[in-house]
PDB file of C-alpha atoms in Angstrom:
ATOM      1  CA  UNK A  10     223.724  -2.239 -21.820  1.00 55.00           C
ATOM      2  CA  UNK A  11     220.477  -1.607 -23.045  1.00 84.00           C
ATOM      3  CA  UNK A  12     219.903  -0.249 -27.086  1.00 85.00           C
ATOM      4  CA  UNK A  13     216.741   1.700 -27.825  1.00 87.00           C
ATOM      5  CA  UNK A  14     215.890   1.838 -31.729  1.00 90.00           C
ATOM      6  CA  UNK A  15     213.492   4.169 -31.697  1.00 93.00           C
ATOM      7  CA  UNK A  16     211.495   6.018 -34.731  1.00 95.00           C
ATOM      8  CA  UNK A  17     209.620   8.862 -34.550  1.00 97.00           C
ATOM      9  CA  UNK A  18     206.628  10.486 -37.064  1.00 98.00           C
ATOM     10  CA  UNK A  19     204.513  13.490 -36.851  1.00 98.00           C
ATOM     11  CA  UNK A  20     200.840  13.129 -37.096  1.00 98.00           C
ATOM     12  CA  UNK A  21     197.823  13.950 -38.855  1.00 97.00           C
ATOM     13  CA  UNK A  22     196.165  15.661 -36.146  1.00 96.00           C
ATOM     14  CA  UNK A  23     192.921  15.498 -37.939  1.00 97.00           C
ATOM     15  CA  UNK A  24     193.111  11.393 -38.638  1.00 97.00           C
ATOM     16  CA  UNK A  25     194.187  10.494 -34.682  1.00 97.00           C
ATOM     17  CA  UNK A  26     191.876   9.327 -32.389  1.00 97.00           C
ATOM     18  CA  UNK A  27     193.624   9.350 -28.685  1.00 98.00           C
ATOM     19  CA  UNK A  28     192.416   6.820 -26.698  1.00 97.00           C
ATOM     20  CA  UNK A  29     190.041   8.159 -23.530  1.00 96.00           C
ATOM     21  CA  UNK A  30     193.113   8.073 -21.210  1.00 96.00           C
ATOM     22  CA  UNK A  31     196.998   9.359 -21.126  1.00 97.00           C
ATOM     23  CA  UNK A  32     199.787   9.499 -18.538  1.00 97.00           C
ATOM     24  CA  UNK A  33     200.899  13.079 -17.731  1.00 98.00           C
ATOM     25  CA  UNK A  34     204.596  12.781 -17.760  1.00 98.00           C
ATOM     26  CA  UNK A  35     206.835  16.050 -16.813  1.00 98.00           C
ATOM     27  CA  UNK A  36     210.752  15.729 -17.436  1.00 97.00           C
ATOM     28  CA  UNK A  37     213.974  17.163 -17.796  1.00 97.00           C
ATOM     29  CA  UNK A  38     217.656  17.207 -17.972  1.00 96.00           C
ATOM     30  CA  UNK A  39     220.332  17.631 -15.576  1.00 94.00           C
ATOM     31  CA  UNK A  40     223.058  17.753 -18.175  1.00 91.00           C
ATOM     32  CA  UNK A  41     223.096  17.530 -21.888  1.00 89.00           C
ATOM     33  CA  UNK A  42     224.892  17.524 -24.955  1.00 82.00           C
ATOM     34  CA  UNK A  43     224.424  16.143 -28.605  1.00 72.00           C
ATOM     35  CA  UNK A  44     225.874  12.351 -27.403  1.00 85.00           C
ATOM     36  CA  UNK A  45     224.306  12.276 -24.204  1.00 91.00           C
ATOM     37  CA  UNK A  46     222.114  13.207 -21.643  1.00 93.00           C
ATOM     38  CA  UNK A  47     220.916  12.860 -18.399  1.00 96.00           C
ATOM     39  CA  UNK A  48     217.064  13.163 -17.822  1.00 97.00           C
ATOM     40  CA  UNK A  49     214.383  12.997 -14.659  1.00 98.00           C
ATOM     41  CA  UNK A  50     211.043  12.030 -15.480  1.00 98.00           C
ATOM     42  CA  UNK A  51     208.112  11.434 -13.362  1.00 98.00           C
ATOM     43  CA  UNK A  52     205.183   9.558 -14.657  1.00 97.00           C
ATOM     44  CA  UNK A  53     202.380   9.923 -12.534  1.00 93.00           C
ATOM     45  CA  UNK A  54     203.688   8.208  -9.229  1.00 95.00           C
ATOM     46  CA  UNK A  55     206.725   6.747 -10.604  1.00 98.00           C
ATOM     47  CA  UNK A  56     210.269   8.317 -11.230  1.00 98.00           C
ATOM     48  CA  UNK A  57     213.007   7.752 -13.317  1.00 98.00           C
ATOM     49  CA  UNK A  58     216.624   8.415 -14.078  1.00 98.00           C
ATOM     50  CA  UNK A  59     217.753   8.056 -17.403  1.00 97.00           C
ATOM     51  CA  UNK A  60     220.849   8.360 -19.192  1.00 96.00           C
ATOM     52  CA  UNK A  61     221.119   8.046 -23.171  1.00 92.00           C
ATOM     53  CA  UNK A  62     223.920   8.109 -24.698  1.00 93.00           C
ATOM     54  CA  UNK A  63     225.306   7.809 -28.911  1.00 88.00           C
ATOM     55  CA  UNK A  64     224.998   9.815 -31.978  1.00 81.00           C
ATOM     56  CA  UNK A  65     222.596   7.616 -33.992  1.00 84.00           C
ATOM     57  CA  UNK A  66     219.285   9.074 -32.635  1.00 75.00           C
ATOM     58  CA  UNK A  67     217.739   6.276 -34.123  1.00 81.00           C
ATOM     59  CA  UNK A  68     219.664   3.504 -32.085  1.00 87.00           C
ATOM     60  CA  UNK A  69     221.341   4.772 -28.555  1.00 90.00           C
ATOM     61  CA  UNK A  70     222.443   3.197 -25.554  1.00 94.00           C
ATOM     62  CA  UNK A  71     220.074   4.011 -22.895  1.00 94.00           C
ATOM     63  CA  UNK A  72     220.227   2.988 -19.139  1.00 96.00           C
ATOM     64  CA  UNK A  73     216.784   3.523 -17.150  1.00 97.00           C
ATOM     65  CA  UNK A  74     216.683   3.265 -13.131  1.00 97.00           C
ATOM     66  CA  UNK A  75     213.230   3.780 -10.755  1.00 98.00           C
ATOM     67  CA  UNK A  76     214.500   6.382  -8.144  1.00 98.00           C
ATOM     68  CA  UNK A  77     212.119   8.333  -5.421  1.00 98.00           C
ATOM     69  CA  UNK A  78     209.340  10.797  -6.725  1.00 98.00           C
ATOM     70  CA  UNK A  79     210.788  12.688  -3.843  1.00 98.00           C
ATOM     71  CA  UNK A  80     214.168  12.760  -5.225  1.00 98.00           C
ATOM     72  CA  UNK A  81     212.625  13.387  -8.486  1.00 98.00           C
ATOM     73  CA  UNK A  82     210.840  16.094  -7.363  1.00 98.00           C
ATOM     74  CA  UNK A  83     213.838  18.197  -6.168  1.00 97.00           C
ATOM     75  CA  UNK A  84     216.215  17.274  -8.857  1.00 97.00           C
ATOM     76  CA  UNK A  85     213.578  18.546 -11.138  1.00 97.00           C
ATOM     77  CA  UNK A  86     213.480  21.648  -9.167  1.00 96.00           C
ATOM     78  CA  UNK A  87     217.137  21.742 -10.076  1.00 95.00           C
ATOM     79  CA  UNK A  88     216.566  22.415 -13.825  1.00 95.00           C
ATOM     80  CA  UNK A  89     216.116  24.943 -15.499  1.00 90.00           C
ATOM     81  CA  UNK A  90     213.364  24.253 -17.902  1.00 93.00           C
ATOM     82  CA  UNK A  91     210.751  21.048 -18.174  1.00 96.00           C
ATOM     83  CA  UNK A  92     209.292  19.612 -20.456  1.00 97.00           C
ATOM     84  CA  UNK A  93     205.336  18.385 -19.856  1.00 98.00           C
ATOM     85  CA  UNK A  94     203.208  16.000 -22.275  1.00 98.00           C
ATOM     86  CA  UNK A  95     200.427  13.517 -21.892  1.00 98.00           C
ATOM     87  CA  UNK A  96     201.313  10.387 -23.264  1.00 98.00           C
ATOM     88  CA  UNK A  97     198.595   8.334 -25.061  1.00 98.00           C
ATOM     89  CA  UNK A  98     199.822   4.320 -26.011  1.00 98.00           C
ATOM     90  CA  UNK A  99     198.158   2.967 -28.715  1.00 98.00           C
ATOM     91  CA  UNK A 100     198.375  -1.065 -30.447  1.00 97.00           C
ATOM     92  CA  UNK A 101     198.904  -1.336 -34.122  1.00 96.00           C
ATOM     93  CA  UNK A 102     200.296  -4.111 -35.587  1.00 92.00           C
ATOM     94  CA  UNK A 103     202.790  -5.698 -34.299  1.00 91.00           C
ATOM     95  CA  UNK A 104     203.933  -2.512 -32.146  1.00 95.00           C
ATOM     96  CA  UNK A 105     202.341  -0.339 -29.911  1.00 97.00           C
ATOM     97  CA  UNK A 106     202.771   3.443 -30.994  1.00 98.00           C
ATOM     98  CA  UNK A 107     203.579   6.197 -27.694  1.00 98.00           C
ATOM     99  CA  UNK A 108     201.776   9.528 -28.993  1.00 98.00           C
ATOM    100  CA  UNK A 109     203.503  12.369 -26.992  1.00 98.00           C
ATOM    101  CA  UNK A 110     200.944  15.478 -26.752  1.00 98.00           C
ATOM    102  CA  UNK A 111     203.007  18.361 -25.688  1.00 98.00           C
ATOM    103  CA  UNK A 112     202.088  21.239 -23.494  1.00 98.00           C
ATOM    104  CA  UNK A 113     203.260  24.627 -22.461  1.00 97.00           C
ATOM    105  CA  UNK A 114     205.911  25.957 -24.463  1.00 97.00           C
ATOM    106  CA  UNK A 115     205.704  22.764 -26.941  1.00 98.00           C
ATOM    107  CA  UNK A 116     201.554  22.939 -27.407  1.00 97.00           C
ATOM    108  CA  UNK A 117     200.673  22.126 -30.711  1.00 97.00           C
ATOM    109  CA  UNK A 118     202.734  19.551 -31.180  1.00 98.00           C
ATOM    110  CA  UNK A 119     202.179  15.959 -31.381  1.00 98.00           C
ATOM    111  CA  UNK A 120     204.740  13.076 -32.158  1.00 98.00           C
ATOM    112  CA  UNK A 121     204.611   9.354 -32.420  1.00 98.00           C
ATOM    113  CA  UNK A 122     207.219   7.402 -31.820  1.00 97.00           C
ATOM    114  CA  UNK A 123     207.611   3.231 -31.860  1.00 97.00           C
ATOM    115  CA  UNK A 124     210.229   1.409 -30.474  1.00 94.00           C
ATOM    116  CA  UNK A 125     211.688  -1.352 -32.534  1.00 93.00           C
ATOM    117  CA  UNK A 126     213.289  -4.679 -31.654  1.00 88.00           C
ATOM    118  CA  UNK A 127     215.906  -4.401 -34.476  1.00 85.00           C
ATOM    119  CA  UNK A 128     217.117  -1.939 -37.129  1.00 79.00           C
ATOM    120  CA  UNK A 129     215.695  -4.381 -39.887  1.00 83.00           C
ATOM    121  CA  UNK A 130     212.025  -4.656 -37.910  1.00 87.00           C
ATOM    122  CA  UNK A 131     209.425  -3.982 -40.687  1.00 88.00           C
ATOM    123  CA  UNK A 132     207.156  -1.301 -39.631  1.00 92.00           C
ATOM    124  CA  UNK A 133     203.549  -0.523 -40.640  1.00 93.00           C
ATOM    125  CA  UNK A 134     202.075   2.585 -40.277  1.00 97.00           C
ATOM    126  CA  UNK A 135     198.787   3.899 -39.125  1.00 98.00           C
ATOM    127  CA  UNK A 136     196.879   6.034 -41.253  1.00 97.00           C
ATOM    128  CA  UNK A 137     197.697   8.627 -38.839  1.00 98.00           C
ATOM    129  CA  UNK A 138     201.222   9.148 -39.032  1.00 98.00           C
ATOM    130  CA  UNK A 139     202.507  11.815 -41.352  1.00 98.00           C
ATOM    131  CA  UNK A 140     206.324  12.462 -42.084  1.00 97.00           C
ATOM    132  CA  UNK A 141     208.556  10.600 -40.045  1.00 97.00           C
ATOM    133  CA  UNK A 142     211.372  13.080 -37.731  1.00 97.00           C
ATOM    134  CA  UNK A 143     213.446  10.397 -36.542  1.00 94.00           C
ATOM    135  CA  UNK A 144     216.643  11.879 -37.656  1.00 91.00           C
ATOM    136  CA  UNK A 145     215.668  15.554 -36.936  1.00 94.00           C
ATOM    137  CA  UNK A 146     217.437  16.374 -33.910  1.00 91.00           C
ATOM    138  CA  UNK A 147     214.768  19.328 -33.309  1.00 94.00           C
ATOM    139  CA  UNK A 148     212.319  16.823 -32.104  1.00 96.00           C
ATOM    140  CA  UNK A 149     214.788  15.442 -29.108  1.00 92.00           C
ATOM    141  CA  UNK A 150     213.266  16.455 -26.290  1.00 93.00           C
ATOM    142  CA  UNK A 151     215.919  17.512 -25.159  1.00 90.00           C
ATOM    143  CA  UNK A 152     216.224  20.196 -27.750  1.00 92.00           C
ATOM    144  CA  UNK A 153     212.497  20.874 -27.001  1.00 96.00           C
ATOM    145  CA  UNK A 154     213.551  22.217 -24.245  1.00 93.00           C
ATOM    146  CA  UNK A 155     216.127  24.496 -25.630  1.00 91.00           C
ATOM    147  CA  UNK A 156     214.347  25.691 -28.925  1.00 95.00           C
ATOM    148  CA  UNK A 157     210.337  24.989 -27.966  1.00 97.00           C
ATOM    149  CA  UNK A 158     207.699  24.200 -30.703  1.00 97.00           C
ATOM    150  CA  UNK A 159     206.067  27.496 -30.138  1.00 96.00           C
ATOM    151  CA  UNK A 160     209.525  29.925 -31.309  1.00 96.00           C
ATOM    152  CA  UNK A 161     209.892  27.637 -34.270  1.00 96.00           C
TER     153      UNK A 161
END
């Protein structure tokens, strides 16, 4: 079983610099509920299937498998509502930050997030990043999906 440990910040918009180019990723979930869920994602030619699963949102088991952009493509036609972002990596440190620019019903809103080896991994942070969300389960994107940045 894989763990992800996983923290996740807002930004100042104003102090970010994105770097020139980001992967458009567009996603959503087959099923759902606060200890689990089931998501498609396709990232530019690639597709996944992913299933996360716990109730610490900061550590969860997560299980990630490559499946057809086809398949993708008509599960995603399956759900009801997607999600769409560009994602933007960026090195700093010892860690390499994944800025998620959200689109569509969710423009406006911008979140870092850093994956960490360990619970205990010390963590510095970029000028950039402004309160940290991790345990806000608002910022899920799977509740994006439900309650979207721009009814909040």
């Amino acid at each position: 079983m894989a763990v992800e440990i996983e923290r996740k910040f807002l930004v100042h918009k104003d102090r970010l610099v994105l770097p020139e180019k980001g992967k458009k990723l567009i996603q959503a979930y087959i099923w759902s509920d606060p200890e689990k869920s089931l998501r498609i994602r396709i990232s530019g030619e690639q597709a996944f299937l992913t299933i996360k699963a716990g109730v610490d949102i900061l550590e969860r088991a997560e299980f990630e498998y490559e499946i057809p952009l086809s398949d993708a493509r008509e599960l995603l036609a399956l759900c009801d509502a997607k999600i769409e972002k560009t994602r933007y990596f960026i090195p700093f440190g010892d860690h390499t930050w994944e800025v998620d620019v959200f689109h569509d019903l969710n423009n406006g809103l911008i979140v870092a997030e850093v994956e960490l080896n360990s619970a205990n991994d010390k963590l510095v942070l970029p000028d950039w990043i402004a309160e940290e969300v991790s345990k806000d389960p608002k910022y899920l994107n799977v509740s994006l999906i439900k309650n979207p940045f721009v009814e909040w």
